[in-house]
Coordinates of C-alpha atoms in Angstrom, one line a residue:
X1 CA 97.8 156.2 66.0
X2 CA 98.5 154.0 69.0
X3 CA 102.0 155.2 69.6
X4 CA 104.3 154.4 72.5
X5 CA 107.5 156.0 73.7
X6 CA 109.9 153.1 74.2
X7 CA 112.9 155.0 75.4
X8 CA 111.8 158.4 76.7
X9 CA 110.4 159.1 80.2
X10 CA 109.0 162.6 80.5
X11 CA 109.6 164.6 83.7
X12 CA 108.0 167.8 84.9
X13 CA 110.0 170.2 82.7
X14 CA 109.4 168.2 79.5
X15 CA 105.6 167.9 80.2
X16 CA 105.1 171.5 80.9
X17 CA 107.1 172.5 77.9
X18 CA 105.0 170.1 75.8
X19 CA 101.9 171.8 77.2
X20 CA 103.0 175.2 76.0
X21 CA 104.1 173.8 72.7
X22 CA 100.7 172.1 72.0
X23 CA 98.9 175.3 73.0
X24 CA 100.9 177.2 70.4
X25 CA 100.0 174.6 67.8
X26 CA 96.3 175.0 68.6
X27 CA 96.7 178.8 68.3
X28 CA 98.5 178.5 64.9
X29 CA 95.8 176.0 63.7
X30 CA 93.0 178.5 64.6
X31 CA 94.8 181.4 63.0
X32 CA 94.6 179.7 59.6
X33 CA 90.8 179.5 59.9
X34 CA 90.5 183.1 61.0
X35 CA 92.7 184.3 58.2
X36 CA 90.7 182.4 55.6
X37 CA 87.2 183.5 56.8
X38 CA 87.8 187.2 56.5
X39 CA 88.8 187.0 52.8
X40 CA 86.0 184.8 51.5
X41 CA 84.3 187.8 49.7
X42 CA 87.6 188.5 47.9
X43 CA 88.0 184.9 47.0
X44 CA 84.4 184.7 45.7
X45 CA 85.0 187.7 43.4
X46 CA 88.4 186.4 42.2
X47 CA 87.0 183.0 41.3
X48 CA 83.9 184.6 39.7
X49 CA 81.4 182.3 41.5
X50 CA 77.8 183.1 42.5
X51 CA 76.5 182.9 46.0
X52 CA 75.1 179.4 45.4
X53 CA 78.4 178.2 43.9
X54 CA 80.2 179.6 46.8
X55 CA 78.0 177.7 49.2
X56 CA 78.8 174.6 47.3
X57 CA 82.5 175.3 47.4
X58 CA 82.4 176.0 51.2
X59 CA 81.1 172.4 51.8
X60 CA 84.4 171.0 50.5
X61 CA 86.5 171.7 53.6
X62 CA 84.2 169.6 55.7
X63 CA 84.1 166.9 53.0
X64 CA 87.8 166.8 52.8
X65 CA 88.2 166.7 56.6
X66 CA 85.7 163.9 57.0
X67 CA 87.4 161.8 54.3
X68 CA 91.0 162.4 55.5
X69 CA 90.7 162.2 59.3
X70 CA 90.5 158.4 59.4
X71 CA 93.9 158.4 57.7
X72 CA 95.6 160.3 60.6
X73 CA 96.3 157.2 62.7
X74 CA 98.3 155.4 60.0
X75 CA 100.3 158.6 59.3
X76 CA 101.3 159.0 63.0
X77 CA 102.1 155.3 63.3
X78 CA 104.3 155.4 60.3
X79 CA 106.2 158.6 61.2
X80 CA 105.8 159.1 64.9
X81 CA 103.6 161.7 66.6
X82 CA 106.0 164.7 66.4
X83 CA 107.0 164.2 62.8
X84 CA 103.4 163.5 61.7
X85 CA 102.1 166.7 63.4
X86 CA 105.0 168.7 62.0
X87 CA 104.2 167.6 58.4
X88 CA 100.4 167.7 58.7
X89 CA 100.4 171.2 60.4
X90 CA 102.7 172.5 57.7
X91 CA 100.4 171.1 55.0
X92 CA 97.5 172.9 56.7
X93 CA 99.1 176.3 57.1
X94 CA 100.5 176.2 53.5
X95 CA 97.1 175.2 52.1
X96 CA 95.8 178.6 53.3
X97 CA 97.2 180.0 50.1
X98 CA 95.2 177.7 47.8
X99 CA 91.7 179.2 47.8
X100 CA 92.9 182.7 47.0
X101 CA 94.9 181.3 44.1
X102 CA 91.9 179.5 42.6
X103 CA 90.7 181.2 39.3
X104 CA 87.3 179.3 39.0
X105 CA 84.8 177.1 40.8
X106 CA 86.5 173.8 40.0
X107 CA 89.9 174.8 41.3
X108 CA 88.3 176.5 44.3
X109 CA 86.5 173.3 45.3
X110 CA 89.8 171.3 44.8
X111 CA 91.7 173.8 46.9
X112 CA 89.2 173.8 49.6
X113 CA 89.1 170.0 49.7
X114 CA 92.9 169.9 50.3
X115 CA 92.5 172.8 52.8
X116 CA 89.9 170.7 54.8
X117 CA 91.7 167.4 54.5
X118 CA 94.9 168.9 55.9
X119 CA 92.9 170.7 58.6
X120 CA 91.2 167.5 59.7
X121 CA 94.3 165.3 59.9
X122 CA 96.3 167.9 61.8
X123 CA 93.3 168.4 64.1
X124 CA 93.4 164.7 65.0
X125 CA 97.1 164.7 65.5
X126 CA 97.2 167.7 67.8
X127 CA 94.2 166.6 69.8
X128 CA 95.8 163.2 70.4
X129 CA 99.0 164.9 71.7
X130 CA 96.8 167.3 73.8
X131 CA 95.2 164.3 75.5
X132 CA 98.6 162.8 76.2
X133 CA 99.8 166.0 77.9
X134 CA 96.6 166.2 79.9
X135 CA 97.1 162.6 81.0
X136 CA 100.7 163.3 82.1
X137 CA 99.7 166.5 83.9
X138 CA 96.8 164.7 85.6
X139 CA 94.5 167.7 85.2
X140 CA 92.2 169.1 82.5
X141 CA 93.8 171.2 79.8
X142 CA 91.8 170.3 76.7
X143 CA 89.2 173.1 77.2
X144 CA 92.0 175.6 77.5
X145 CA 93.7 174.2 74.4
X146 CA 90.5 174.7 72.4
X147 CA 90.3 178.1 73.9
X148 CA 93.7 178.9 72.4
X149 CA 92.4 177.7 69.1
X150 CA 89.6 180.3 69.4
X151 CA 92.2 183.0 70.3
X152 CA 94.1 182.1 67.2
X153 CA 91.0 182.3 65.1
X154 CA 90.3 185.8 66.5
X155 CA 93.9 186.9 65.9
X156 CA 93.8 185.6 62.3
X157 CA 90.4 187.2 61.7
X158 CA 91.7 190.5 63.1
X159 CA 94.7 190.5 60.8
X160 CA 92.5 189.5 57.9
X161 CA 90.1 192.4 58.7
X162 CA 93.0 194.9 58.6
X163 CA 94.2 193.4 55.3
X164 CA 90.7 193.6 53.8
X165 CA 90.2 197.2 54.9
X166 CA 93.6 198.1 53.4
X167 CA 92.5 196.5 50.1
X168 CA 95.4 194.0 50.2
X169 CA 95.3 191.3 47.5
X170 CA 94.2 188.1 49.3
X171 CA 96.8 186.1 47.4
X172 CA 99.6 188.2 48.9
X173 CA 97.9 188.2 52.3
X174 CA 97.4 184.5 52.4
X175 CA 100.8 183.5 51.0
X176 CA 102.5 185.7 53.5
X177 CA 100.3 184.4 56.4
X178 CA 100.9 180.8 55.2
X179 CA 104.7 181.3 55.4
X180 CA 104.6 183.0 58.8
X181 CA 102.2 180.5 60.3
X182 CA 104.2 177.5 58.9
X183 CA 107.4 178.8 60.5
X184 CA 105.6 179.4 63.8
X185 CA 104.0 175.9 63.7
X186 CA 107.3 174.2 62.9
X187 CA 108.9 176.0 65.8
X188 CA 106.2 174.9 68.2
X189 CA 106.3 171.3 67.0
X190 CA 109.9 171.1 68.2
X191 CA 108.7 170.8 71.8
X192 CA 105.7 168.4 71.5
X193 CA 106.1 164.8 72.7
X194 CA 108.0 162.6 70.3
X195 CA 105.9 159.4 70.7
X196 CA 106.7 156.4 68.5
X197 CA 105.2 153.0 68.0
X198 CA 106.5 149.8 69.6
X199 CA 108.7 147.9 67.0
X200 CA 106.4 144.9 67.2
X201 CA 103.2 146.8 67.3
X202 CA 100.6 146.0 64.6
X203 CA 100.1 149.1 62.4
X204 CA 96.6 150.5 62.2
X205 CA 94.6 150.2 59.0
X206 CA 95.3 152.8 56.4
X207 CA 91.7 154.0 56.6
X208 CA 90.1 153.3 60.0
X209 CA 86.4 153.7 60.6
X210 CA 85.4 155.1 64.0
X211 CA 85.3 152.5 66.8
X212 CA 82.1 151.8 68.7
X213 CA 83.5 153.6 71.7
X214 CA 83.5 156.8 69.8
X215 CA 79.9 156.8 68.7
X216 CA 78.2 157.9 72.0
X217 CA 80.9 160.4 72.7
X218 CA 80.6 161.6 69.1
X219 CA 76.9 162.0 69.5
X220 CA 77.4 164.4 72.4
X221 CA 79.9 166.3 70.3
X222 CA 77.5 166.3 67.4
X223 CA 74.8 168.0 69.5
X224 CA 77.3 170.7 70.7
X225 CA 78.7 171.4 67.3
X226 CA 75.3 171.6 65.7
X227 CA 74.3 174.2 68.3
X228 CA 77.5 176.1 67.8
X229 CA 77.3 176.1 64.0
X230 CA 73.6 177.2 64.0
X231 CA 74.3 180.0 66.5
X232 CA 77.4 181.3 64.7
X233 CA 75.8 181.3 61.2
X234 CA 72.2 182.1 62.0
X235 CA 72.1 184.2 65.2
X236 CA 72.5 187.5 63.3
X237 CA 69.8 186.4 60.8
X238 CA 67.5 185.4 63.6
X239 CA 67.8 188.7 65.4
X240 CA 67.2 190.7 62.2
X241 CA 64.4 188.6 60.7
X242 CA 62.5 187.5 63.8
X243 CA 63.1 190.4 66.2
X244 CA 63.7 193.2 63.7
X245 CA 67.1 194.2 65.1
X246 CA 69.5 196.4 63.1
X247 CA 72.3 194.8 61.2
X248 CA 74.9 196.3 63.5
X249 CA 73.3 194.8 66.6
X250 CA 73.0 191.4 64.9
X251 CA 76.7 191.4 64.0
X252 CA 77.6 192.3 67.6
X253 CA 75.6 189.2 68.8
X254 CA 77.6 186.9 66.6
X255 CA 80.9 188.3 67.7
X256 CA 79.8 188.2 71.3
X257 CA 78.9 184.5 71.0
X258 CA 82.3 183.7 69.6
X259 CA 84.1 185.6 72.4
X260 CA 81.9 184.0 75.0
X261 CA 82.9 180.5 73.8
X262 CA 86.6 181.5 73.7
X263 CA 86.6 182.8 77.3
X264 CA 84.5 179.9 78.6
X265 CA 87.0 177.4 77.0
X266 CA 90.0 179.1 78.5
X267 CA 88.4 179.1 82.0
X268 CA 86.7 175.7 81.5
X269 CA 89.6 173.5 82.8
X270 CA 89.2 174.8 86.3
X271 CA 85.6 173.9 86.3
X272 CA 86.3 170.4 84.9
X273 CA 89.0 169.8 87.6
X274 CA 86.6 170.9 90.3
X275 CA 83.4 169.2 89.3
X276 CA 84.5 166.5 86.8
X277 CA 83.8 166.1 83.1
X278 CA 80.3 164.4 83.4
X279 CA 78.9 167.1 85.7
X280 CA 80.4 169.8 83.6
X281 CA 78.9 168.6 80.4
X282 CA 75.5 168.0 82.1
X283 CA 75.6 171.5 83.6
X284 CA 76.6 172.9 80.2
X285 CA 73.6 171.1 78.6
X286 CA 71.3 172.8 81.1
X287 CA 72.7 176.2 80.4
X288 CA 72.6 175.6 76.6
X289 CA 69.0 174.4 76.8
X290 CA 67.9 177.3 79.0
X291 CA 69.6 179.6 76.4
X292 CA 67.7 178.0 73.6
X293 CA 64.4 178.3 75.4
X294 CA 65.2 182.0 76.0
X295 CA 66.0 182.5 72.3
X296 CA 62.8 181.0 70.9
X297 CA 60.6 182.7 73.5
X298 CA 62.3 186.1 73.8
X299 CA 60.1 189.1 72.8
X300 CA 63.1 191.5 72.7
X301 CA 66.6 191.5 71.2
X302 CA 68.4 191.8 74.5
X303 CA 66.8 188.7 75.9
X304 CA 67.6 186.7 72.7
X305 CA 71.2 187.9 72.9
X306 CA 71.4 186.7 76.5
X307 CA 70.0 183.4 75.3
X308 CA 72.7 183.0 72.7
X309 CA 75.3 183.9 75.4
X310 CA 74.0 181.1 77.6
X311 CA 74.2 178.7 74.7
X312 CA 77.8 179.7 74.1
X313 CA 78.7 179.2 77.7
X314 CA 76.9 175.8 77.8
X315 CA 78.5 174.2 74.7
X316 CA 82.0 175.8 74.9
X317 CA 83.7 172.9 76.8
X318 CA 81.8 170.0 75.3
X319 CA 83.9 169.4 72.2
X320 CA 87.2 169.6 74.0
X321 CA 85.9 167.1 76.6
X322 CA 84.6 164.9 73.8
X323 CA 88.1 164.7 72.3
X324 CA 89.6 164.0 75.8
X325 CA 87.0 161.3 76.4
X326 CA 87.8 159.7 73.0
X327 CA 91.5 159.6 73.8
X328 CA 90.8 157.5 76.9
X329 CA 87.9 155.4 75.7
X330 CA 89.7 152.3 74.5
X331 CA 92.8 150.7 73.2
X332 CA 92.9 152.8 70.0
X333 CA 92.7 156.4 71.2
X334 CA 93.7 158.2 68.0
X335 CA 91.2 156.1 66.0
X336 CA 88.5 157.2 68.5
X337 CA 89.6 160.8 68.3
X338 CA 89.4 160.6 64.5
X339 CA 86.0 159.1 64.8
X340 CA 84.7 161.9 67.1
X341 CA 86.3 164.5 64.9
X342 CA 84.6 163.1 61.8
X343 CA 81.2 163.1 63.6
X344 CA 81.6 166.7 64.8
X345 CA 82.9 168.0 61.4
X346 CA 79.9 166.3 59.8
X347 CA 77.6 168.1 62.3
X348 CA 79.3 171.4 61.4
X349 CA 78.7 170.7 57.7
X350 CA 75.0 169.9 57.9
X351 CA 74.0 172.4 60.7
X352 CA 73.8 175.6 58.6
X353 CA 71.9 174.0 55.7
X354 CA 69.6 172.1 58.0
X355 CA 68.7 175.2 59.9
X356 CA 68.0 177.0 56.6
X357 CA 65.9 174.2 55.2
X358 CA 63.8 173.9 58.3
X359 CA 63.4 177.7 58.5
X360 CA 62.2 177.8 54.9
X361 CA 59.7 175.0 55.6
X362 CA 58.5 176.5 58.9
X363 CA 60.3 179.4 60.6
X364 CA 63.6 180.3 62.3
X365 CA 61.9 180.0 65.6
X366 CA 61.2 176.3 64.8
X367 CA 64.8 175.9 63.7
X368 CA 66.1 177.1 67.0
X369 CA 63.6 174.9 68.7
X370 CA 65.5 172.0 67.1
X371 CA 68.8 173.4 68.4
X372 CA 67.3 173.6 71.9
X373 CA 66.3 169.9 71.7
X374 CA 69.8 169.0 70.6
X375 CA 71.2 171.1 73.5
X376 CA 69.1 169.1 75.9
X377 CA 70.7 166.0 74.4
X378 CA 73.9 167.1 76.2
X379 CA 72.1 166.6 79.5
X380 CA 70.9 163.2 78.5
X381 CA 74.2 162.1 76.9
X382 CA 76.6 163.4 79.5
X383 CA 76.9 160.0 81.1
X384 CA 78.4 158.7 77.9
X385 CA 81.4 160.9 78.7
X386 CA 82.0 158.9 81.9
X387 CA 83.9 156.0 80.2
X388 CA 86.6 158.5 79.1
X389 CA 87.1 160.3 82.4
X390 CA 90.7 160.9 83.2
X391 CA 92.2 158.5 85.7
X392 CA 95.2 159.7 87.7
X393 CA 98.5 158.1 86.7
X394 CA 100.3 156.1 89.3
X395 CA 102.0 158.7 91.6
X396 CA 101.1 161.5 89.1
X397 CA 103.0 161.7 85.9
X398 CA 104.4 165.2 86.6
X399 CA 105.2 164.3 90.1
X400 CA 107.0 161.2 89.2
X401 CA 109.3 161.2 86.1
X402 CA 109.3 157.4 86.2
X403 CA 105.6 157.1 85.5
X404 CA 104.2 154.7 83.0
X405 CA 105.2 155.1 79.4
X406 CA 102.9 157.5 77.6
X407 CA 100.3 156.3 75.1
X408 CA 98.4 158.2 72.4

């Protein structure tokens, strides 16, 4: 998706408006995920699938995303960044209705595949535009954008919880939510950058594999997402099975971890602007590693919860910074973003099952020992983020409306 604006120069007002617009897009995107997650039990009952079959079906969103994300560059090149995002985001929001409409395992897997594919492609498109806005502002915003995604997920899950407690049919809930979120997403897309390819620019391949520049950055993202997925899915189980906590306390730990990540991401841009991306990732790796050590050695629930909190703080900004680094790592930024996204989605796919398999073979303590080792990988791999550090635009894009033409 190497797109270039050939006629439009963006000034201060347009860039700031684009920033708010892309933040709204991130919020809408997260709201879909939150809305879906709360109704999974209803969907399982409606489709008549067992726990094992549900686990199989829930692998299909990540599979669909991993397959479809490399296509995002060609879509944006063909239609332009704004039109592509508008279409892909609408496809994602409307796909929310598919799982609840599925009557059996086969249709549920197919619906979740489409749901994941549209999620992944719209994810690449909005992150590419987010990097462009960050470059034009000449300051970090990617952490805050991902924080808005987390806010959207919390809002969606809150609405879904209310609907579930009210006994609302998930088909009605998700169709209504899909329509509302589609309208909100289309409205937000009106104000994002309308970037288009040069007339003589060679189009990207229809299916682009990740470039070499994305691999090191993707490895850092892999470590962070693995730790995030393990903590979200297994922290409550760890507290109950290893430290004999109550179910209520364990559930609070998971919610607190998610809130910690959301708050850290919203506040993370100031830290990045103050200390730089490399130092921020390295410091985050130290915090996450310390949190992992505390989790596996804690004799009491309170200390383990503090450990999970430290892990959330440490890994919160890593994935946003990985996307930002990918967007500035070479001549094909969107292809690199798609590559990093594919790697991180894959990590999120394998983390829960890998933790479970290792726990069954050894123990949950050993599983979180692996998470701690991967968290330390952030310290070792932070230097790989340096190649994608933001470089100030000549004169500052926001300060000079005649700055260089934007590239995504």
